[in-house]
mmCIF file of C-alpha atoms and ligand atoms in Angstrom:
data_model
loop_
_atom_site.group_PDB
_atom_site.id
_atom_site.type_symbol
_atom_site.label_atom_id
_atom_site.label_comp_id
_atom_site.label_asym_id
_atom_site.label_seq_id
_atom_site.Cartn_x
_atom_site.Cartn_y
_atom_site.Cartn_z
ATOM 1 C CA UNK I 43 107.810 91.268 102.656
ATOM 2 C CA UNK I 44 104.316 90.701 103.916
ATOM 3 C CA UNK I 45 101.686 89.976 101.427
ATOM 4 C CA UNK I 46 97.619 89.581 101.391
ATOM 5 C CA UNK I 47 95.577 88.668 98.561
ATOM 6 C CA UNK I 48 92.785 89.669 100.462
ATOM 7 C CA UNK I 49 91.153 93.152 99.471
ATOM 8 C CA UNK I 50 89.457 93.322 102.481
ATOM 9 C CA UNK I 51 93.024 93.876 104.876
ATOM 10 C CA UNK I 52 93.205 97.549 106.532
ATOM 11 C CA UNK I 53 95.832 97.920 108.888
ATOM 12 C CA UNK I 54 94.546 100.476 111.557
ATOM 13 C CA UNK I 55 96.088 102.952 113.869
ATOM 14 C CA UNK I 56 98.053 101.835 116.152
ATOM 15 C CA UNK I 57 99.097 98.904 113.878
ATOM 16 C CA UNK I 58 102.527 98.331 112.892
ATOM 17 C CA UNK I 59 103.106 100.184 109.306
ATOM 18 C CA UNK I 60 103.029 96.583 106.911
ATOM 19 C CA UNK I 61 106.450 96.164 105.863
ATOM 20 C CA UNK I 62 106.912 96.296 101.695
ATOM 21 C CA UNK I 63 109.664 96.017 99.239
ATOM 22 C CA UNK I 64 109.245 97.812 96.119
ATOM 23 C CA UNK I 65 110.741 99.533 93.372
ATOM 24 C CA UNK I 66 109.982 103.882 92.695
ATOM 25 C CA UNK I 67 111.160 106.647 90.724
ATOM 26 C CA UNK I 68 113.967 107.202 93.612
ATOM 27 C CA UNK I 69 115.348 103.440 93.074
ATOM 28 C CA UNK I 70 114.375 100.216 95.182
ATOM 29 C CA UNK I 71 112.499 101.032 98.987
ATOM 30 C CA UNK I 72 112.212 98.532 102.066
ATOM 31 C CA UNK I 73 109.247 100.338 103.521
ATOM 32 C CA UNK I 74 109.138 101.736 106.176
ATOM 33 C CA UNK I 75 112.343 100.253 107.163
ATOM 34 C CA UNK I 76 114.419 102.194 105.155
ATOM 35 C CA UNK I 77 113.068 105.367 106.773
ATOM 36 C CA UNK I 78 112.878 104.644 110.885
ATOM 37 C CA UNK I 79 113.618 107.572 112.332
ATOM 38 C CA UNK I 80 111.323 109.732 110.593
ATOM 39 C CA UNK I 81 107.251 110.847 110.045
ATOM 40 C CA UNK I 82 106.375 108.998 106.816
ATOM 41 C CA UNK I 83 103.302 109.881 104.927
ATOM 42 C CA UNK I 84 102.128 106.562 102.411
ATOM 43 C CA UNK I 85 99.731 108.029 99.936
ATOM 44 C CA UNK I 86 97.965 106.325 96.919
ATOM 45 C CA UNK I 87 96.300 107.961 93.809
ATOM 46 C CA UNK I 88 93.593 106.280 91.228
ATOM 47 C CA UNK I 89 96.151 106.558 88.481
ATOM 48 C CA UNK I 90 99.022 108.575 86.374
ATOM 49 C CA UNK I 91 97.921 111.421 83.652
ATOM 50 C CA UNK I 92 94.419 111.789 85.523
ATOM 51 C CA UNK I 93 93.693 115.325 86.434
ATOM 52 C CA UNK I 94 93.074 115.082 90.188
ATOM 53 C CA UNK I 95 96.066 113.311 90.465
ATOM 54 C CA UNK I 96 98.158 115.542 88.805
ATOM 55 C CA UNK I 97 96.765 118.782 90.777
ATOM 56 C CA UNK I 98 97.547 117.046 94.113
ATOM 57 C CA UNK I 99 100.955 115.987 92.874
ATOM 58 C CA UNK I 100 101.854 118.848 92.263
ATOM 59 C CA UNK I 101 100.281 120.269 95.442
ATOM 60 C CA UNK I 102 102.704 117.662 97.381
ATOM 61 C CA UNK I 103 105.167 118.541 95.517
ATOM 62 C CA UNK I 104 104.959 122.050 95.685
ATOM 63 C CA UNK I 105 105.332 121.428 99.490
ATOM 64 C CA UNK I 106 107.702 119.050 99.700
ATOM 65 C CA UNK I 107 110.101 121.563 101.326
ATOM 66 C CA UNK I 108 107.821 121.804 104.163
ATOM 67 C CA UNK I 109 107.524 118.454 104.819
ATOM 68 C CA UNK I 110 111.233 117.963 104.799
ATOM 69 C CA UNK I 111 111.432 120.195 107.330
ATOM 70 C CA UNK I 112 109.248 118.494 109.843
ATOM 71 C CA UNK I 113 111.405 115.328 109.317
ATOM 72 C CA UNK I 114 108.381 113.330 107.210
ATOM 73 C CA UNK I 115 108.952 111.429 103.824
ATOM 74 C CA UNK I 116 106.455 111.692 101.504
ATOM 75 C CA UNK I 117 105.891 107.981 99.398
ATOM 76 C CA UNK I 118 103.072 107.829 96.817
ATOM 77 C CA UNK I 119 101.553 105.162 94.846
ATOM 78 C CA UNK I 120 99.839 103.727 92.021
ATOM 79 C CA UNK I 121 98.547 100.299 90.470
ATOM 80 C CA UNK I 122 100.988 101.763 87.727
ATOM 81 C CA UNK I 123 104.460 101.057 86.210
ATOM 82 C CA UNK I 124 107.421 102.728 86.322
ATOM 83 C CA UNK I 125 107.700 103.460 83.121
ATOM 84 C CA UNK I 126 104.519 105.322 83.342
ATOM 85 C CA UNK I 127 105.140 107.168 86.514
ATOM 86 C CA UNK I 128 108.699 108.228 84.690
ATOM 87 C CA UNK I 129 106.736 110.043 82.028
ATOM 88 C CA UNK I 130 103.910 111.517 83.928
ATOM 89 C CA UNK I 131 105.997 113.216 86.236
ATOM 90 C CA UNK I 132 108.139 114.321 83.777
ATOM 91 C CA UNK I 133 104.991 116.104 81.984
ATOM 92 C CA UNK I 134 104.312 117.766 85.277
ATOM 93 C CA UNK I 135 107.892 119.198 85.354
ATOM 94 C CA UNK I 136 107.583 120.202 81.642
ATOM 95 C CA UNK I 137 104.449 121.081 81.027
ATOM 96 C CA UNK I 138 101.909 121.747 83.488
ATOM 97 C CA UNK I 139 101.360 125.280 84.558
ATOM 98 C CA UNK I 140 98.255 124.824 87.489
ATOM 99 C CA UNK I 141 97.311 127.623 89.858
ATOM 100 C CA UNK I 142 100.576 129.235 90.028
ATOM 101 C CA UNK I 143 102.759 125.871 89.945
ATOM 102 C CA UNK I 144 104.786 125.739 87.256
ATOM 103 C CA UNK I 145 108.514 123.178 87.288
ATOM 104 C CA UNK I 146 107.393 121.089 89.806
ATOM 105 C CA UNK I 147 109.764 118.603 90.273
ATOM 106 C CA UNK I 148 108.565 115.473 92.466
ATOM 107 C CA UNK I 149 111.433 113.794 94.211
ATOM 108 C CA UNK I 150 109.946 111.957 96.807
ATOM 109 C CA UNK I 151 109.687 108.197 95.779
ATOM 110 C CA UNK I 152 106.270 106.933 93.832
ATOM 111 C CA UNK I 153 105.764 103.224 93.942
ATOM 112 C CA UNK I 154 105.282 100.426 90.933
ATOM 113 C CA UNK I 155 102.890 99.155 92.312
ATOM 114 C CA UNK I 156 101.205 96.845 88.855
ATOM 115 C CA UNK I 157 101.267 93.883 90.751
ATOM 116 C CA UNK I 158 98.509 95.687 93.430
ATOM 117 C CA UNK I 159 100.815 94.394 96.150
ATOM 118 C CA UNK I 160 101.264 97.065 98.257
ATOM 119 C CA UNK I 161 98.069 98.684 97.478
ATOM 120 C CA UNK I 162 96.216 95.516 99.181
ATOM 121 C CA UNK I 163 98.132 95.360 101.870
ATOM 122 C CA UNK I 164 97.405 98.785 103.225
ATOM 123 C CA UNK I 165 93.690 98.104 102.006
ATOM 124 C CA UNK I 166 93.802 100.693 99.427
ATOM 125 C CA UNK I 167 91.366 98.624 97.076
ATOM 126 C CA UNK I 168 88.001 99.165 98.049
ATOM 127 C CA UNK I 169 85.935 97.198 95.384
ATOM 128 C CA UNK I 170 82.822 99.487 95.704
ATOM 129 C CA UNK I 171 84.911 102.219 94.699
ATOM 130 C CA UNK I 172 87.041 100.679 91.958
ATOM 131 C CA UNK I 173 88.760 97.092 91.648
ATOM 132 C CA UNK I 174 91.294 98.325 89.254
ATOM 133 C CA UNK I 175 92.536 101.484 91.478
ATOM 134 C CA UNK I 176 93.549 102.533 94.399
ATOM 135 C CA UNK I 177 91.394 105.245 96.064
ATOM 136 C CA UNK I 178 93.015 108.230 97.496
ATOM 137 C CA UNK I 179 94.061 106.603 100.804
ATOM 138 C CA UNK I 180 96.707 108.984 103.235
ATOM 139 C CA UNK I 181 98.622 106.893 105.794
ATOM 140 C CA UNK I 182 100.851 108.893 108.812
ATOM 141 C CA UNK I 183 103.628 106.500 110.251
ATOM 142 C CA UNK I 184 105.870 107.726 113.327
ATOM 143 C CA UNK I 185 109.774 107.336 113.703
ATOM 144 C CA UNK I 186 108.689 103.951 115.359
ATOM 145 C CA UNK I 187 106.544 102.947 112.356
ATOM 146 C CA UNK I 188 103.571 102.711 114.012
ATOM 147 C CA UNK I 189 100.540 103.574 111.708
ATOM 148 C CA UNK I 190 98.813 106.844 113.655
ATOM 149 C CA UNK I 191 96.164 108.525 111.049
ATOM 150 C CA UNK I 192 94.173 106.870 108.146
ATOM 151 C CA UNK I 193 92.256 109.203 105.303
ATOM 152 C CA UNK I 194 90.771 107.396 102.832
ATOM 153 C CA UNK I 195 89.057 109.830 99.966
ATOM 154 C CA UNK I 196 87.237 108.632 97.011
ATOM 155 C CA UNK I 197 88.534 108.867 93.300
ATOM 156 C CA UNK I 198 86.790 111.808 92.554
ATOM 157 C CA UNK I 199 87.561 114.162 95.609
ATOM 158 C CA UNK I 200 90.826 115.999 96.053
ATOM 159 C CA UNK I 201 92.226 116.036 99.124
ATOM 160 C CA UNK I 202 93.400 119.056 101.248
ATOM 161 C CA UNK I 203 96.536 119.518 101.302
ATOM 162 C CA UNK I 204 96.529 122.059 104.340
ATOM 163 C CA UNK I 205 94.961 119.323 106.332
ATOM 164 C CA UNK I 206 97.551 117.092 106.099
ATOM 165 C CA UNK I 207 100.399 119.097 106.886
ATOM 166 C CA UNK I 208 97.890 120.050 109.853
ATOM 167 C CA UNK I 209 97.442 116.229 111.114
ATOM 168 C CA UNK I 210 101.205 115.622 110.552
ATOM 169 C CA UNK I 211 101.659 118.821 113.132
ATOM 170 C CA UNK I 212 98.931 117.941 115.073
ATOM 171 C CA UNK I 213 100.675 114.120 115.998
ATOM 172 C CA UNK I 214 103.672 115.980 116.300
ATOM 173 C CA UNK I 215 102.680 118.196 118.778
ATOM 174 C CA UNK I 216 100.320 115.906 121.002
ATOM 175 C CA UNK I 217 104.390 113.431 121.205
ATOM 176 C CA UNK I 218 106.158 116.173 121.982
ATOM 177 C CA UNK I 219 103.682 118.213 124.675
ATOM 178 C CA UNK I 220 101.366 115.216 125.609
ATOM 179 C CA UNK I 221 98.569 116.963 125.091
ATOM 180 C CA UNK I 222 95.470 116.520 123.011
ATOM 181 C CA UNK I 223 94.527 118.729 120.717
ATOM 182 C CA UNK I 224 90.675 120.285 120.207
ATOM 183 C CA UNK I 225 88.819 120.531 116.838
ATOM 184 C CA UNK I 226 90.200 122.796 114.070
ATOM 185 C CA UNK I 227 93.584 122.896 116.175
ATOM 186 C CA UNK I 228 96.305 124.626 114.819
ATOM 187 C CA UNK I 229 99.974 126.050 116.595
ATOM 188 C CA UNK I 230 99.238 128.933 118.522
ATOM 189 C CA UNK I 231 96.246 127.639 119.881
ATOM 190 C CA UNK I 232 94.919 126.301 123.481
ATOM 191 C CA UNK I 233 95.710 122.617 123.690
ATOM 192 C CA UNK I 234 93.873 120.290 125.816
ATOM 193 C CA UNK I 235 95.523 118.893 129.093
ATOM 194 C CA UNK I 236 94.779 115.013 129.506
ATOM 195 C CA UNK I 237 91.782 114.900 132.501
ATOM 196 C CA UNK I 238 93.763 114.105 135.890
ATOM 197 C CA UNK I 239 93.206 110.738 137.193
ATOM 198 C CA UNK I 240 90.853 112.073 140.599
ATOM 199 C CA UNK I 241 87.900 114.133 141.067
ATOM 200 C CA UNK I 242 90.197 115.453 144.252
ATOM 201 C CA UNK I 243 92.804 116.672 141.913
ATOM 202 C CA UNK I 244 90.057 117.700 138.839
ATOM 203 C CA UNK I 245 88.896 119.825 141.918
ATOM 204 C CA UNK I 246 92.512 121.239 142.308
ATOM 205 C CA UNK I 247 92.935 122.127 138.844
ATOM 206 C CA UNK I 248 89.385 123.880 138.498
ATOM 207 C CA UNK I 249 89.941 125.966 141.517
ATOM 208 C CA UNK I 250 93.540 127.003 139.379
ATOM 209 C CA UNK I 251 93.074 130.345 139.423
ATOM 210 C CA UNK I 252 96.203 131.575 138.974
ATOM 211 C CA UNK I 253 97.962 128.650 136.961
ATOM 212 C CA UNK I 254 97.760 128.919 133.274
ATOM 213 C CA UNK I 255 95.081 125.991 132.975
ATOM 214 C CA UNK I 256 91.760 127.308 131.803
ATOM 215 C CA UNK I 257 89.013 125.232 132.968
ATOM 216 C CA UNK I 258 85.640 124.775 131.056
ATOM 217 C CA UNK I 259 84.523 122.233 133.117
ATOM 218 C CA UNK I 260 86.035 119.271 135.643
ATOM 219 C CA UNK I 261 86.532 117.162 132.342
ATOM 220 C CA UNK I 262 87.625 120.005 130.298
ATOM 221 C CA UNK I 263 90.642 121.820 131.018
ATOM 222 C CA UNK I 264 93.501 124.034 128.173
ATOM 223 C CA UNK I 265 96.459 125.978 127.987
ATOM 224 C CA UNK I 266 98.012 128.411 125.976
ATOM 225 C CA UNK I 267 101.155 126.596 123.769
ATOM 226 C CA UNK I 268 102.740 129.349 121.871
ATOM 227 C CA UNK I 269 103.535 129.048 118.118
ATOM 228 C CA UNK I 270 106.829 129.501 118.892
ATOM 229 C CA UNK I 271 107.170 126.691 121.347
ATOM 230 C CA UNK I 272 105.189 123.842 118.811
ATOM 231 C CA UNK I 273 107.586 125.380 115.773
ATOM 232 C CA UNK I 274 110.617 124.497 118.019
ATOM 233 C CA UNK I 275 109.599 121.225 118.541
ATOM 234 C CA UNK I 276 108.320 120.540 115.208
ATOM 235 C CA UNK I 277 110.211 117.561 113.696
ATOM 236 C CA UNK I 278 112.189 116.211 116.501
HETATM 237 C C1 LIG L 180 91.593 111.893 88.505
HETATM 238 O O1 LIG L 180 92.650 111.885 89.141
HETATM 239 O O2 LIG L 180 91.248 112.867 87.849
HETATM 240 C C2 LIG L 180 90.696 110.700 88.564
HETATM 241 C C3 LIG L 180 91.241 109.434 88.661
HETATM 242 C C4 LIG L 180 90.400 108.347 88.693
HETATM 243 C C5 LIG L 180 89.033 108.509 88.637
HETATM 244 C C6 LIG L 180 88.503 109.800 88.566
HETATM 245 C C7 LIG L 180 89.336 110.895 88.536
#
């Protein structure tokens, strides 16, 4: 298991996910080890029985079909025990009836994560923000376990839980297609072709007239991916 004391470590993208043991509501995890092969989403929360954190947990786990389906564990944590995690998800399930959620069971692992172990090593803490929590961090990991997208929210913003089933498409897509994708990107939409490697051949491809490249300028050039053909994809 690696381990920092040092508040101030942040993997970034491209890094190597940090390798953890730890135990969760689901039993004892080697992370991300224990889940090669798949899209992994890490996410922390401030703490158990705090509002925000219950309405996104139950956002997650109101989705967590979804995510299944595009081959991507969800793993949350806390600087809290298990004990405590036991019972707050357990109120969730029993009692909490938010926005049309109601029996939300969450049975994606959530990490004990008292001794701030994990939470440091992922640079979670961010002292300015809190010393004693973690702030609402999101980390994607690939089937190689290679960190790809960072969010890191403050304690007193919910995130959007659209958005990140929209990033966790988006990486998705651009491995699959090698493509890029533009701003606000979502299936069914144009998708940016990589610029080619000559002006000779950026020439070639503006002068396309009759491919299915659309050109905006020499630097600057789509195509149509159907829904159909990202939703096939979607996962593998
Ligand atoms: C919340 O989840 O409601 C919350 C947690 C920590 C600080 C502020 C809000």
């Amino acid at each position: 298991m690696e381990t920092t004391n040092n508040v101030n470590a942040m993997p970034r993208i491209g890094d190597p996910a940090p390798s953890f043991e730890a135990v969760t509501t689901q039993g004892k995890i080697k992370f991300p080890e224990d889940f090669k092969g798949k899209w992994k989403i890490l996410f922390s929360h401030p703490a158990d029985f705090t509002p925000v954190c219950t309405s996104e947990f139950m956002a997650f786990g109101a989705m967590a079909k979804e995510y299944e389906d595009l081959n991507c564990q969800l793993v949350g944590i806390s600087i809290d025990g298990l004990y405590s995690h036991i019972a707050w998800l357990r109120t969730i399930k029993e009692k909490i009836d938010y926005k049309g959620m109601k029996n939300i069971e969450i049975k994606f692992p959530l990490i004990d994560d008292v001794s701030m172990n994990v939470a440091k090593l992922y640079g979670m803490i961010q002292p300015g923000e809190s010393t004693t929590s973690a702030v609402r961090a999101v980390f994607f990991i690939d089937p190689k376990n290679v960190i790809r997208t960072i969010m890191y929210y403050p304690l007193s913003l919910g995130r959007n839980f659209d958005e990140i089933k929209r990033v966790l498409i988006g990486l998705q897509t651009v491995d699959n297609f090698g493509v890029a994708l533009p701003a606000d990107w979502r299936p069914g939409d144009e998708v940016i072709i990589p610029p080619a490697g000559s002006c000779g051949v950026a020439k070639e491809r503006m002068d396309d007239k009759k491919g299915d490249l659309h050109c905006y300028d020499w630097f600057f050039c789509t195509k149509k991916i159907s829904k159909e053909e990202v939703e096939a994809k979607l996962g593998k």
